[in-house]
Coordinates of C-alpha atoms and ligand atoms in Angstrom, one line a residue:
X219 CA -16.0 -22.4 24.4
X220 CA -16.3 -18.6 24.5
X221 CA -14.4 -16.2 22.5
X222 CA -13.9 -13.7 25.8
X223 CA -14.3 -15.6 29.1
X224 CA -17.7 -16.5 30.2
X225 CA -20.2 -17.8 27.6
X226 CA -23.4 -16.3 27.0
X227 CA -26.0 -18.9 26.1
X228 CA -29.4 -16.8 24.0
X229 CA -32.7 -18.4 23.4
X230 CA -34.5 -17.3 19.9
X231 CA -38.0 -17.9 20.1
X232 CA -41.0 -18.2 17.3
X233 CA -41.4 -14.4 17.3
X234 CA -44.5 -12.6 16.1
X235 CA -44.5 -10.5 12.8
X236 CA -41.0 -8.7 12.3
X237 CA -42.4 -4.9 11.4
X238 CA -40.0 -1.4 11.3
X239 CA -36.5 -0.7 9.5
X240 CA -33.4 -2.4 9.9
X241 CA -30.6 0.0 10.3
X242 CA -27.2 -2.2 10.4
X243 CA -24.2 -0.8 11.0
X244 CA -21.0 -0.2 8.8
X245 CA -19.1 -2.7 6.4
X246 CA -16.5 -5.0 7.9
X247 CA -14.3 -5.0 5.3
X248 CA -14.7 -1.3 3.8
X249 CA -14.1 -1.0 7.7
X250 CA -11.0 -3.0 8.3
X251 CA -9.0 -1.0 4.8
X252 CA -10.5 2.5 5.7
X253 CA -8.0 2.2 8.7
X254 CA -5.1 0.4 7.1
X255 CA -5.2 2.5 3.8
X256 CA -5.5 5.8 6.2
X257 CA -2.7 4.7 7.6
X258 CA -0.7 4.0 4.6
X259 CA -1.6 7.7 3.7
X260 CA 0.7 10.8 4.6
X261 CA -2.1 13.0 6.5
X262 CA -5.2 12.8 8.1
X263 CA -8.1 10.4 6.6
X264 CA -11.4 11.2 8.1
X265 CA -14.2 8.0 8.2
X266 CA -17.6 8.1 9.2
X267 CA -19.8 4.8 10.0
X268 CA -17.3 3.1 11.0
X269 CA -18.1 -0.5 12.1
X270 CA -17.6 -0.4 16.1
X271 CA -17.1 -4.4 16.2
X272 CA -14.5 -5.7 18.1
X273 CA -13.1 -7.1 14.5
X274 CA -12.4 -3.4 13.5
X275 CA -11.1 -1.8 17.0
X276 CA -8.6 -4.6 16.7
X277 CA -7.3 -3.3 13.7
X278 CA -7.5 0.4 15.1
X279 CA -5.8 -1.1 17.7
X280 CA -2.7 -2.7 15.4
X281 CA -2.4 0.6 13.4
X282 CA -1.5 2.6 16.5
X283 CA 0.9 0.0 17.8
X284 CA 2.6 0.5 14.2
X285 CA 3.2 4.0 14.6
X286 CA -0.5 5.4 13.2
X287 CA -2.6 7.9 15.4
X288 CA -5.8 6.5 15.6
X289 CA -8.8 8.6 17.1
X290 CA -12.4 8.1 17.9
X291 CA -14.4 11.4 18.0
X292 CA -18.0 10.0 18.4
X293 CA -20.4 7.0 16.9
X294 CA -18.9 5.7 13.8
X295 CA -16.5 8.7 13.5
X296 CA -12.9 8.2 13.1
X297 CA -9.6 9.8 12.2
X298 CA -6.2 8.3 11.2
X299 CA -3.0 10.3 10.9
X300 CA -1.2 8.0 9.0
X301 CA 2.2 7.3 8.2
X302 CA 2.2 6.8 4.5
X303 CA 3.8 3.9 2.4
X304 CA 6.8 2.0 4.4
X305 CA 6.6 4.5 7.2
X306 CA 5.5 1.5 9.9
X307 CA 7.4 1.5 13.2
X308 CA 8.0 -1.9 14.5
X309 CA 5.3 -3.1 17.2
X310 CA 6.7 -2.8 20.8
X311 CA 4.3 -5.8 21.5
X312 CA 2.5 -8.8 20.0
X313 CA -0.6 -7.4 17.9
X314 CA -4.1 -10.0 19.0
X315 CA -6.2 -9.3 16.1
X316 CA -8.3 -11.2 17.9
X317 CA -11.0 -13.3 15.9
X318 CA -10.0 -11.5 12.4
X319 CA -8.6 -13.1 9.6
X320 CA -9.4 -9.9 7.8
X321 CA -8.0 -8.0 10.2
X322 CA -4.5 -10.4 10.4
X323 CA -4.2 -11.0 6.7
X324 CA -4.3 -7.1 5.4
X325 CA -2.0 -6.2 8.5
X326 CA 0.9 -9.1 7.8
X327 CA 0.9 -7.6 4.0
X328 CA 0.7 -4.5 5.4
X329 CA 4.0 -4.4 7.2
X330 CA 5.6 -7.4 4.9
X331 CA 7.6 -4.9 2.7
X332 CA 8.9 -2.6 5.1
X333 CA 12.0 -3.8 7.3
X334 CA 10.4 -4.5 10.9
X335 CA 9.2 -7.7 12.7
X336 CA 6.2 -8.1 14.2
X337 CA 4.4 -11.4 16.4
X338 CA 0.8 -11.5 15.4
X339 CA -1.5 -13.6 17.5
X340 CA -5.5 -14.3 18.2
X341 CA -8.2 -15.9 20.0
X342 CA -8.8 -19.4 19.9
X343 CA -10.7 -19.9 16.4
X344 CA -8.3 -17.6 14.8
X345 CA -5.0 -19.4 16.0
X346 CA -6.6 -22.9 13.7
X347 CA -7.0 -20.7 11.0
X348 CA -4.5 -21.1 7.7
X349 CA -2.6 -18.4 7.0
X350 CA 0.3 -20.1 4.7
X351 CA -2.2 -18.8 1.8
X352 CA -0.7 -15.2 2.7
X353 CA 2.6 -15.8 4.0
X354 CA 3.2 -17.8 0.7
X355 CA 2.9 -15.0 -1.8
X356 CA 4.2 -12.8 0.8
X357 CA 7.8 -14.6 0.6
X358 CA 7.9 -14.1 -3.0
X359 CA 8.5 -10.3 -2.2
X360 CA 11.6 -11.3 0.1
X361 CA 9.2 -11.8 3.3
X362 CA 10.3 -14.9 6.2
X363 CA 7.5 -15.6 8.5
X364 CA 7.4 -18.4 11.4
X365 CA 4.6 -19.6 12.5
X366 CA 3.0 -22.7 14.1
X367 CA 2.9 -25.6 12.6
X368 CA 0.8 -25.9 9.1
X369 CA 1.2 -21.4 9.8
X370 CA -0.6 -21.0 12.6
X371 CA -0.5 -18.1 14.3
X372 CA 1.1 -17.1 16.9
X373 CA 3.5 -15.7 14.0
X374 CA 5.9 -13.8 13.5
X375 CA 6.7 -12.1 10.4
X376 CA 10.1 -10.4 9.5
X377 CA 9.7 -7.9 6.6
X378 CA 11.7 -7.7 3.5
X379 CA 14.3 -5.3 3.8
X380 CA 15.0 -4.9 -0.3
X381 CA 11.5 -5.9 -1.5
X382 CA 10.9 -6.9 -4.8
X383 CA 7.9 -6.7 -7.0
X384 CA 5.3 -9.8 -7.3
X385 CA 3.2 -11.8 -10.2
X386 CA 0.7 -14.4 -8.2
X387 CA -2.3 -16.4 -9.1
X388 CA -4.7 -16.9 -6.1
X389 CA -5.0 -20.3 -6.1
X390 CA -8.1 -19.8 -3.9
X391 CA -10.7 -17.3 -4.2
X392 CA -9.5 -15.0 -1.5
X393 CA -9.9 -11.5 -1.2
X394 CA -8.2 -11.3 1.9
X395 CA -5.3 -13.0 0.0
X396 CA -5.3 -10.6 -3.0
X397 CA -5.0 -7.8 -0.7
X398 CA -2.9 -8.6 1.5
X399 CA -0.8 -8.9 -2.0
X400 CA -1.8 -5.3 -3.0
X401 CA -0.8 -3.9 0.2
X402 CA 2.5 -5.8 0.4
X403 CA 3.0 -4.3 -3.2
X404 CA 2.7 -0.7 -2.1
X405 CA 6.3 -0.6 -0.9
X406 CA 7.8 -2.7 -3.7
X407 CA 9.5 -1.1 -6.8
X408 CA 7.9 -1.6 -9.9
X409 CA 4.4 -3.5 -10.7
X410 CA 3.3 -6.0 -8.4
X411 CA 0.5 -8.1 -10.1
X412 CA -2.6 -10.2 -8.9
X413 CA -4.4 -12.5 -11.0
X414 CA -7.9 -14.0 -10.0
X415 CA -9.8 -16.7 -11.7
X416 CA -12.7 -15.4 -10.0
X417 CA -14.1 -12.2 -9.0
X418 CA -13.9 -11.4 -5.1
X419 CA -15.1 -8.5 -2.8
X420 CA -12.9 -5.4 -5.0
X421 CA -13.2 -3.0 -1.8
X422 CA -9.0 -2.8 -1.7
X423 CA -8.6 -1.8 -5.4
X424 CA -12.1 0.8 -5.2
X425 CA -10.1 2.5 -2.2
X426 CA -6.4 2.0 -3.3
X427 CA -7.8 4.3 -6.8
X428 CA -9.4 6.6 -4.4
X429 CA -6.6 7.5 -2.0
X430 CA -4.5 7.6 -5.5
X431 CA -2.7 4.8 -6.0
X432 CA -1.9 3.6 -9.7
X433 CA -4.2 0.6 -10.2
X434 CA -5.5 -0.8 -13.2
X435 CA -8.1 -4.5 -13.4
X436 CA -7.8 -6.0 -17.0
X437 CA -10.6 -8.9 -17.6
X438 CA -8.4 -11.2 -19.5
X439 CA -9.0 -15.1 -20.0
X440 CA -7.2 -16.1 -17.0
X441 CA -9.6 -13.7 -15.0
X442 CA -8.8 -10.6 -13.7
X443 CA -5.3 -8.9 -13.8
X444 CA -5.1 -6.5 -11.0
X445 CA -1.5 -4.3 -11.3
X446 CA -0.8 -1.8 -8.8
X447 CA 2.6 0.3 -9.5
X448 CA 4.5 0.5 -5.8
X449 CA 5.6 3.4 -4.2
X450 CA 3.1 5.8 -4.5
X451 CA 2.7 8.5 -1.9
X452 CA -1.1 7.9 -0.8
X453 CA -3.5 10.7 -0.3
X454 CA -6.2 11.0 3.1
X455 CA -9.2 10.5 1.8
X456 CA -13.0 11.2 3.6
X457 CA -14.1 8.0 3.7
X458 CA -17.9 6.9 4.2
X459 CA -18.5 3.4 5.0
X460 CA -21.9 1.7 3.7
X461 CA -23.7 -0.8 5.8
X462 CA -22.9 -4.0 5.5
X463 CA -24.7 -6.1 3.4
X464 CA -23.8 -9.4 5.5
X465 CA -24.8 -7.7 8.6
X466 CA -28.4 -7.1 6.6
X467 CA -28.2 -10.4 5.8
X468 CA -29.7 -11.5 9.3
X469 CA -33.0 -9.6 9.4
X470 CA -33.5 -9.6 5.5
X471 CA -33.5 -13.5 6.0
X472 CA -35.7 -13.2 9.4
X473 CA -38.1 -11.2 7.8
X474 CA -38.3 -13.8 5.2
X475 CA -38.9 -16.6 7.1
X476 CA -41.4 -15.2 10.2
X477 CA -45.1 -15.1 9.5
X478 CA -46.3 -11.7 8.9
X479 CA -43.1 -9.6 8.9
X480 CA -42.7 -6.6 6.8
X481 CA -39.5 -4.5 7.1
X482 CA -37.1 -1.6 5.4
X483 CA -33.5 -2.5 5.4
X484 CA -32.0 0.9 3.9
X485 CA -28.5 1.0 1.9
X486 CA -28.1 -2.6 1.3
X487 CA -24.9 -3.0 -1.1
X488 CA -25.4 -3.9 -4.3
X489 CA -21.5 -4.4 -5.4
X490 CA -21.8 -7.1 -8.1
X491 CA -19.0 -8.9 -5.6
X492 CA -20.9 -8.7 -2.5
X493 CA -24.9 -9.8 -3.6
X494 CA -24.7 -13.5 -4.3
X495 CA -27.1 -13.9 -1.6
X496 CA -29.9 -11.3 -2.4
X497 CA -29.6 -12.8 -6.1
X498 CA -29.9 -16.1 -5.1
X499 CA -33.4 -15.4 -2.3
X500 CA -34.8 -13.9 -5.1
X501 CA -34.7 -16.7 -7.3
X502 CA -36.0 -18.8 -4.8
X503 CA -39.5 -16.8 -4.4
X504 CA -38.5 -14.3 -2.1
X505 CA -40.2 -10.9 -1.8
X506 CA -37.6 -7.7 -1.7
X507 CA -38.4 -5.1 -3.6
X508 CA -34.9 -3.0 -4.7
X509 CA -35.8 0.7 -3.9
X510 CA -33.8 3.8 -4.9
X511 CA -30.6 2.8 -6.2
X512 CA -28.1 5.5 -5.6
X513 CA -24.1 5.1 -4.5
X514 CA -23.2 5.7 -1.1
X515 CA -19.4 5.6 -0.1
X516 CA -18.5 4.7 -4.0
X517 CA -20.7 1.4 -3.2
X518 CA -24.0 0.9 -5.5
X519 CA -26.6 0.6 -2.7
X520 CA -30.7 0.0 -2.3
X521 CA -32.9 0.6 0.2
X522 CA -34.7 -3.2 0.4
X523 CA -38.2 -3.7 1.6
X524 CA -38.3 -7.3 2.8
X525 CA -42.1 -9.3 3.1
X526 CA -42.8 -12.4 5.0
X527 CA -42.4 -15.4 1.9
X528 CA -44.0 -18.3 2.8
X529 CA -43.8 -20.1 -0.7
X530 CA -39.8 -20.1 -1.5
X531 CA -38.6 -22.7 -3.1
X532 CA -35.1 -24.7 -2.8
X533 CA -32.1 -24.1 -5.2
X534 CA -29.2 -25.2 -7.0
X535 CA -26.2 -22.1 -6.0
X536 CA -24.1 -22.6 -8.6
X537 CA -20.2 -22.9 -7.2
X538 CA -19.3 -19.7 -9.6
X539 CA -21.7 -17.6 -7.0
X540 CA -19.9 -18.7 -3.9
X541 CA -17.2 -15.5 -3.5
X542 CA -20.1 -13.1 -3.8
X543 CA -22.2 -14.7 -0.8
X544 CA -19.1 -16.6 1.0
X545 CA -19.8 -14.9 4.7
X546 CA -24.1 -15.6 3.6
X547 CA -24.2 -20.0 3.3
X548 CA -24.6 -20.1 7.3
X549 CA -28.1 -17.9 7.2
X550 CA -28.8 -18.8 3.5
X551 CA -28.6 -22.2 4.7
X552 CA -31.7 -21.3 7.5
X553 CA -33.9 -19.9 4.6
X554 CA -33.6 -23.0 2.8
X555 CA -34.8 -25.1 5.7
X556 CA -38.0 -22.6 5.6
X557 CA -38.6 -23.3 1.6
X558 CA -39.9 -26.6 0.2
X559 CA -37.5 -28.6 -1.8
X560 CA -33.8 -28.8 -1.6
X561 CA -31.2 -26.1 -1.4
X562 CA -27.8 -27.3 -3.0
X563 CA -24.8 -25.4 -2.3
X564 CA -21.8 -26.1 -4.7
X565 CA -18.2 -24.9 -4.4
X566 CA -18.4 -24.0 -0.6
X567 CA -15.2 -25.5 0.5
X568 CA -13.5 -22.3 1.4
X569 CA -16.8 -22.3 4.6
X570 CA -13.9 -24.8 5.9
X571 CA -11.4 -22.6 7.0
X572 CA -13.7 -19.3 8.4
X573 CA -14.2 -18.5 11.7
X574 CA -15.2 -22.5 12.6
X575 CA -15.8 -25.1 9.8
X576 CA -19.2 -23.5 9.1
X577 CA -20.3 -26.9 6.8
X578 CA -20.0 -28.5 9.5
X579 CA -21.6 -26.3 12.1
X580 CA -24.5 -25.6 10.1
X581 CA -25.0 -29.3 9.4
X582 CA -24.6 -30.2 12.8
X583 CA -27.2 -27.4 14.4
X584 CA -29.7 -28.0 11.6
X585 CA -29.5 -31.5 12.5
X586 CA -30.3 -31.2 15.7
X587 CA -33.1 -28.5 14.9
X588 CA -35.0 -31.7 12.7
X589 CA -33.2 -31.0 9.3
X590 CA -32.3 -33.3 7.0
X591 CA -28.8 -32.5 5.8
X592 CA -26.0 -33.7 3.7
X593 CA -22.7 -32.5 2.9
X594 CA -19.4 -33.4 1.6
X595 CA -16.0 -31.6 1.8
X596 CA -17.1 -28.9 -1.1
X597 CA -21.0 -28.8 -1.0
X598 CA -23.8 -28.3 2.0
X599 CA -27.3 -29.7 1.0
X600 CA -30.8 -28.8 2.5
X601 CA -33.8 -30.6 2.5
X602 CA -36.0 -27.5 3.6
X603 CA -39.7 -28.1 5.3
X604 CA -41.4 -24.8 4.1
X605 CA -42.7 -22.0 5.3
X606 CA -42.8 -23.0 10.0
X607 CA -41.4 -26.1 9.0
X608 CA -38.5 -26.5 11.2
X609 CA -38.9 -28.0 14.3
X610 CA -36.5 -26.6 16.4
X611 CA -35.9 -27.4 20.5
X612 CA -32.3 -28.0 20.3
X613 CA -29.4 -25.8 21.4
X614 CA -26.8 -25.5 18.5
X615 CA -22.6 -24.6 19.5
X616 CA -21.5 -21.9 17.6
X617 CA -17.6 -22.4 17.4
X618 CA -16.9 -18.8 18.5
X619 CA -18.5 -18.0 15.2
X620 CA -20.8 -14.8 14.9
X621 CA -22.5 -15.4 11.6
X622 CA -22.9 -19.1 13.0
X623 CA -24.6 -17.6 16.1
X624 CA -26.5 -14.9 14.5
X625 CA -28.1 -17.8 12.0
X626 CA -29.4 -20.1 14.5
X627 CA -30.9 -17.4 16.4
X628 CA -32.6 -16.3 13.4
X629 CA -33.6 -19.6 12.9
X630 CA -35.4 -19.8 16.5
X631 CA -37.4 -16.9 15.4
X632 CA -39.6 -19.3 13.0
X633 CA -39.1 -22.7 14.3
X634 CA -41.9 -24.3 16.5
X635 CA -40.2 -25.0 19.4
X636 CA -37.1 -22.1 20.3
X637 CA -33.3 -22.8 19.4
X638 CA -31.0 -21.7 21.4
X639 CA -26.7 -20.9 21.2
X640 CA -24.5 -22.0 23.5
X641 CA -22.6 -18.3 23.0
X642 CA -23.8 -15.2 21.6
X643 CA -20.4 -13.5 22.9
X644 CA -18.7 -13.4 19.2
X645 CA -21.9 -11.6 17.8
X646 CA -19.7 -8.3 19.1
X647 CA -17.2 -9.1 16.5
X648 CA -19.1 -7.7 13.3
X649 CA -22.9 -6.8 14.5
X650 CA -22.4 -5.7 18.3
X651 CA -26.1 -4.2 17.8
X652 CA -28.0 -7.2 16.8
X653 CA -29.9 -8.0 19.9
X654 CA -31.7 -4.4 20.1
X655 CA -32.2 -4.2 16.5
X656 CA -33.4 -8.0 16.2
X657 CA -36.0 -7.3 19.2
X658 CA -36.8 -3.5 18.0
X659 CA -38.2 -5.5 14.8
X660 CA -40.3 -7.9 16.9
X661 CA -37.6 -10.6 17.9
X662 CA -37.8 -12.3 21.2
X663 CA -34.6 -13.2 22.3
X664 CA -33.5 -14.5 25.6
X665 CA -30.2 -14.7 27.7
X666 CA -30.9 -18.3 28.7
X667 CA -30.3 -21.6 27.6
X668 CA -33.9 -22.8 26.8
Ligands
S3P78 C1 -13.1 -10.6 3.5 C2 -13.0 -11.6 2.6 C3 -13.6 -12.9 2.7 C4 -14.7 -12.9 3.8 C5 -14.3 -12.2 5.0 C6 -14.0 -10.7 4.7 C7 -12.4 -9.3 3.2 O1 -12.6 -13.9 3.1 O2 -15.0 -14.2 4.2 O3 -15.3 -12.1 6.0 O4 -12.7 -8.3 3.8 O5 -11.5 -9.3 2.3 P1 -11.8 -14.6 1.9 O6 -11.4 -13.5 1.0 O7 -10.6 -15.2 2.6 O8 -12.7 -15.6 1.3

């Protein structure tokens, strides 16, 4: 099944050294919030490097049909005019977010706490996607949303009218669910307050403090306390967005796993919420150096220089690292079928409910690559072959699932035989210039189903 129509089957083949830099393009999620928080801002926010994936201009898209001026003035450059806390208009039409639970999530809190009724929708993966985990917390600030059953979408959400303030745990690890939270919580009175056992991506409060909100993170027992006072009157920032480092993901891993490679990925973040997966290839045997550590955008960010490691060894992931990598078990899980030993991944359950059931996809496409694999409803285990180990041929289905596509392409790169995708249409949602910079490195990639 395609995400757009027509599918477009790829072919990854064993590809000779990877060599050159890797420059990939903007953060998704820094993405998504530069144009809802500019939005929620009374003047004119100004981004550059933007993420141009179809993920993002879906949520450009929403933020005009709510009332904000949205406006492309060349690559990666945007403005938003926006219409500052509780100013949303109601949507004349039904808002397709398309294949973004980002995108959907921040948007329903968005518009939860001003009086106005909106129908959100989405492509096919999307519409089996939970979002009672939002809508929940959402009622407690006076919120009614109807959805599908177990709140699917197509849903509509009617906004509370006389808001008040919120107190939630997350009872999941979910930084789309904590914001979504925060951003209802701008247009209640009073303190709103979110309270995570467990550290997730903090890219809403960063940006919330920098277009002046009143936000403060207390690191108690019960994790962190994150309380935002309501109402404030936002300020337009200039915002710059880093590249994304699960976008840098894919040839960081590629360069690990084919013969020979040597390459520069430049401003990698290194947000202590977002590098689970660098941490953990380094502790099994991988070779990235960490160059000039600087901030870029408010993110901490390296310049990495990536060699070829053809002695990596398998890995326990502890469960505690899983929000800090949770987009990076579908290519993490390649690398470990490249190093000897086994790669245990613990705490993974929430790779369930993404874009596809990515346990299962993985499993199922590794499977059919030669790998030996076992999972159960929380934990994906690899028995890797080292370095050229994996034997490939087979043609995995990628659940109109980018990071599942972009992961068994890489893998194709250093099987011996080539592995192909059924669709490499979703790759446009988050890293719509992967095939040029994949076969600028060295990659050879074909639209065919081998
Ligand atoms: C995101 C949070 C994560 C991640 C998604 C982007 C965000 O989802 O998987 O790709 O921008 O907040 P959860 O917070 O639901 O785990």
């Amino acid at each position: 099944m395609s995400a757009h129509g027509t599918a477009q089957p790829m072919t990854a083949h064993k590809s000779g050294p990877l060599k050159g830099t890797a420059a990939v393009p903007g953060d998704k999620s820094i993405s998504h919030r530069a144009l809802i928080f500019g939005a929620m801002a009374i003047g004119e926010t100004r981004i550059t490097g933007l993420l141009e994936g179809q993920d993002v201009l879906d949520t450009a898209k929403a933020m005009q049909a709510f009332g904000a001026t949205v406006t492309h003035h060349g690559p990666g450059a945007w403005s938003v005019q926006g219409v500052g806390v509780g100013g949303f208009r109601e949507p004349a039409d039904v808002i397709d977010c398309g294949n973004s639970g980002t995108g959907v999530r921040l948007i329903m809190g968005t518009m939860a706490t001003t009086p106005i009724t909106a129908t959100f929708t989405g492509d096919a993966s999307l519409r089996k996607r939970p979002m009672g985990r939002v809508t929940d917390p959402l009622s407690l600030f006076g919120t009614q949303a109807y959805g599908r059953n177990g709140g699917r979408l197509p849903m509509t959400v009617v906004g509370a009218a006389n808001p008040v303030p919120v107190r939630y745990a997350l009872p999941v690890a979910s930084a789309q669910v904590k914001s979504a939270i925060l951003l209802a919580g701008l247009n209640a009175p009073g303190q709103t307050v979110v309270i995570e056992k467990e550290p997730t991506r903090d890219h809403s409060e960063r940006m919330l403090l920098g277009f002046g909100a009143a936000l403060s993170v207390e690191k108690t027992s019960e994790g962190n306390v994150i309380t935002l006072t309501g109402q404030p009157e936002l300020r337009p920032q200039s915002v710059a967005v880093p590249r994304d480092p699960s976008s840098a993901a894919f040839p960081v891993c590629a360069a690990l796993i084919v013969e020979g490679s040597d390459i520069l990925v430049p401003g990698v973040s290194q947000n202590l919420t977002r590098n689970g997966l660098y941490l953990t290839l380094v502790e099994m045997g991988a070779d990235i150096e960490f160059q000039n550590p600087r901030t870029e955008g408010g993110e901490p960010v390296a310049d990495l220089r990536v060699r070829f490691s053809g002695d990596m060894k398998g890995i326990d992931v502890p469960a505690e690292r899983a929000p800090s990598m949770i987009d990076e078990y579908p290519i993490l899980s390649v690398v470990a079928s490249f190093a000897t030993g086994t790669t245990v991944m613990r705490g993974v359950k929430e790779l369930r409910v993404k874009e596809s059931d990515r346990i299962d996809a993985m499993a199922r496409g590794l499977e059919a690559c030669g790998m030996r694999i076992e999972e159960d409803q929380d934990t994906l285990i690899v028995h890797g072959l080292g370095a050229g180990g994996m034997p490939g041929g087979a043609t995995a289905k990628t659940h109109i699932d980018h990071r599942i596509a972009m992961s068994f392409l890489i893998a194709g790169m250093a099987a011996k035989k080539p592995v192909s995708i059924d669709d490499a249409s979703p790759i446009v949602t988050s890293f719509p210039i992967f095939e040029g910079l994949m076969t600028g490195l060295g990659a050879v990639l074909t639209h065919d189903a081998d």
